[in-house]
Short mmCIF file of C-alpha atoms in Angstrom, two decimals:
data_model
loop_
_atom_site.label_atom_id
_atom_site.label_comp_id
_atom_site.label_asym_id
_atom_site.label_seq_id
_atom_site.Cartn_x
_atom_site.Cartn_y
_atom_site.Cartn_z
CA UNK A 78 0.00 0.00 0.00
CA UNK A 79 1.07 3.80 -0.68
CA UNK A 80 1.37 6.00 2.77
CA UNK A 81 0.76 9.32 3.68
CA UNK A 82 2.06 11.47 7.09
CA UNK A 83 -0.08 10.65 9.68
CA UNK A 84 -1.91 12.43 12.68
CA UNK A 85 -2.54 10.98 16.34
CA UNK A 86 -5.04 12.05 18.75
CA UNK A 87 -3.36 11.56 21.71
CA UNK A 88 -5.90 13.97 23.40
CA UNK A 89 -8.53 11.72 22.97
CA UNK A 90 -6.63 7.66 23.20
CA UNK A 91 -3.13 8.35 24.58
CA UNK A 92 -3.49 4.79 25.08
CA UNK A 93 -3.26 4.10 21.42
CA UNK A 94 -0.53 6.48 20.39
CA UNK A 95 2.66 4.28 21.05
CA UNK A 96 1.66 1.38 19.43
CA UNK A 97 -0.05 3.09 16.49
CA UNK A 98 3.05 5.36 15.96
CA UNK A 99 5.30 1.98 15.87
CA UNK A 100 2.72 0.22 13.11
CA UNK A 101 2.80 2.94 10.82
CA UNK A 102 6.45 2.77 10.81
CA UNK A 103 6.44 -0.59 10.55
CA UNK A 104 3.87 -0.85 7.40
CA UNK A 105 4.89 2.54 5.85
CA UNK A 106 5.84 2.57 2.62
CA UNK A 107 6.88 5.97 0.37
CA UNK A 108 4.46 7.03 -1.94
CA UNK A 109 4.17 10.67 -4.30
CA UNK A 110 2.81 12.10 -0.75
CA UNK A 111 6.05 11.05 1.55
CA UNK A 112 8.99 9.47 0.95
CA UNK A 113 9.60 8.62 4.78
CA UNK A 114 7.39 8.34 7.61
CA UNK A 115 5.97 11.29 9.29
CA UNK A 116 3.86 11.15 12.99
CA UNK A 117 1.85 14.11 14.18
CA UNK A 118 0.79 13.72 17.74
CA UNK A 119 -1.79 16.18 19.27
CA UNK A 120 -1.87 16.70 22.70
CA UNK A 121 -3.35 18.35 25.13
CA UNK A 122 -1.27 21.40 26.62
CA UNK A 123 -2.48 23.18 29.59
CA UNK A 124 0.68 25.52 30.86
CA UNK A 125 0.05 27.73 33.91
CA UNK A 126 2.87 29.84 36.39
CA UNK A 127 1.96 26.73 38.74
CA UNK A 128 1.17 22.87 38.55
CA UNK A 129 -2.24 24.27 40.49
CA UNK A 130 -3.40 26.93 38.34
CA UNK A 131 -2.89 24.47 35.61
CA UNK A 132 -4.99 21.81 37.03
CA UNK A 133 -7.70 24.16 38.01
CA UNK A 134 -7.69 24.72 33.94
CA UNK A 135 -7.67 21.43 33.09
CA UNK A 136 -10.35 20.58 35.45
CA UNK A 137 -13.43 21.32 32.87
CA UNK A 138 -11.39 19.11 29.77
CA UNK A 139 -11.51 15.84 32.79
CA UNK A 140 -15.23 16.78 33.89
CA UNK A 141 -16.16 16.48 29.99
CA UNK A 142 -14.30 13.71 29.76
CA UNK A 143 -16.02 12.21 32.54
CA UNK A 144 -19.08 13.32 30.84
CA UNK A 145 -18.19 11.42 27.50
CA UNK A 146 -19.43 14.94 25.36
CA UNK A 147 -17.73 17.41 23.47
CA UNK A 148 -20.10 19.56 25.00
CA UNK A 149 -18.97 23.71 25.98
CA UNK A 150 -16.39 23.54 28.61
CA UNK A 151 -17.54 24.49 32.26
CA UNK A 152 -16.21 27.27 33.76
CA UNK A 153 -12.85 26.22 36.00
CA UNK A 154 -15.39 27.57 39.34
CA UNK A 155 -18.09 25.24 38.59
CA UNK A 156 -15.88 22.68 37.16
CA UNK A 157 -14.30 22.42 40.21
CA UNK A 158 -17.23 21.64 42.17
CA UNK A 159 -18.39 18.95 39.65
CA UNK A 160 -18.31 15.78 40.75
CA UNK A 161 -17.01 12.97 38.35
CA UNK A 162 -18.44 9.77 38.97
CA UNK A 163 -16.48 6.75 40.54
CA UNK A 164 -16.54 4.76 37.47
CA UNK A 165 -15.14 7.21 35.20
CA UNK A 166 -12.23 8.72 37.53
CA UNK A 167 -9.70 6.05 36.47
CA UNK A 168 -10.66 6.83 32.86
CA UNK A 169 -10.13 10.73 33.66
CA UNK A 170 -7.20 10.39 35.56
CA UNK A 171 -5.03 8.35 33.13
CA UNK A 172 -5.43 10.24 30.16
CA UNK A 173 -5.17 13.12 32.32
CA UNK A 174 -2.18 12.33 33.25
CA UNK A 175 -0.72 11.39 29.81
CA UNK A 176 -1.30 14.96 28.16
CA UNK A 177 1.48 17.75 28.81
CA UNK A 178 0.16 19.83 32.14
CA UNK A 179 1.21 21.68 34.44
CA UNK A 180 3.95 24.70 34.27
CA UNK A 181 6.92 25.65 31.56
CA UNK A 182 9.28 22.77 33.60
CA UNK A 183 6.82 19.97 33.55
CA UNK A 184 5.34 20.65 30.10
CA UNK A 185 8.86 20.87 28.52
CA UNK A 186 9.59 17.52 30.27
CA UNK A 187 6.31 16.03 28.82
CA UNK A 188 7.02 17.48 25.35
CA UNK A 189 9.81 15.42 25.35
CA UNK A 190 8.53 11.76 26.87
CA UNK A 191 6.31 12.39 24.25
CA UNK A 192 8.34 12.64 21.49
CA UNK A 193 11.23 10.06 22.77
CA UNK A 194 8.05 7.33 23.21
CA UNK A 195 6.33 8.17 19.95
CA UNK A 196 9.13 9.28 17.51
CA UNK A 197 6.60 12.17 16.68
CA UNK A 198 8.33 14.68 14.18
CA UNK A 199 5.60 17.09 15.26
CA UNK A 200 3.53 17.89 17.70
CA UNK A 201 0.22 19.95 17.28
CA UNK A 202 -0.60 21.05 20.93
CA UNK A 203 -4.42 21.59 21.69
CA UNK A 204 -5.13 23.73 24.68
CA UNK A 205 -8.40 22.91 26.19
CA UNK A 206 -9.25 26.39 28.16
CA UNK A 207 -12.60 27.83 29.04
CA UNK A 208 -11.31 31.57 29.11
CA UNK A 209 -9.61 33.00 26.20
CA UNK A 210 -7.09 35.32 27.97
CA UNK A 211 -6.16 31.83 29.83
CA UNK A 212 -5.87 29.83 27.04
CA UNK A 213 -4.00 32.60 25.05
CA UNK A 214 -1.22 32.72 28.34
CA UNK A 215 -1.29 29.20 27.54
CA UNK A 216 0.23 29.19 24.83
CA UNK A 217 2.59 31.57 25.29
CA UNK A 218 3.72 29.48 27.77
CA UNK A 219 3.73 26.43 25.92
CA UNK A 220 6.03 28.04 23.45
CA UNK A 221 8.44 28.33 26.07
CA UNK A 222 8.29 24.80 27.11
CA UNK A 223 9.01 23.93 23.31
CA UNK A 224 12.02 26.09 23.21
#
């Protein structure tokens, strides 16, 4: 078969990512469109001056989660206050903790698991933020952490 660059959504199944990454490798083969594999990863980046400000951002991306809807985000206050069901916490939590969150430090750091696990010649980052003015510091931030 002919191949073409490719795009995960490690946002939505980080749990797919590594192993779908190595089998497109593995089965590529050039064609007019690329010559050599290429891997796109999008992730979720929520950068903050502190690992708390930047949970209490990501807080309304885990309650939809929870929520199984693409559905407007709540705002962080009421987010907060949401309660996500037993059954889905687990869920939440681990793909939670597989995006890139927290401040410059810790998303740099995640930046680059990601890429060392993945091989990912790109990353497109996706910043899940209910306010703009947060979401624009964001990625300002998250520029930093890819410097």
């Amino acid at each position: 078969g002919r191949a073409l660059p490719i795009a995960l959504a490690h946002h939505i199944r980080p749990e797919a990512t590594i192993t779908t990454a190595a089998r497109y490798r593995e089965l590529f083969t050039p064609s007019r469109w690329a010559d050599q594999p290429y891997v796109m990863v999008a992730i979720e980046t929520v950068v903050a001056d502190t690992e708390a400000e930047a949970a209490r951002l990501a807080r309304p991306t885990d309650v939809a989660r929870s929520q199984q809807t693409s559905s407007a985000l709540l705002p962080p206050e009421e987010a907060t206050v949401h309660e996500i069901p037993e059954a889905d916490r687990g869920y939440v939590a681990a793909t939670g903790a597989e995006q890139a969150r927290g401040t410059v430090e810790t998303v740099r750091r995640r930046f680059a698991e990601i890429v060392e696990r993945t091989g990912a010649d790109e990353l497109m980052l996706y910043a899940s933020v209910y306010d703009a003015d947060a979401r624009i510091r964001c990625y300002e931030l998250a520029a930093k952490a890819a410097e």
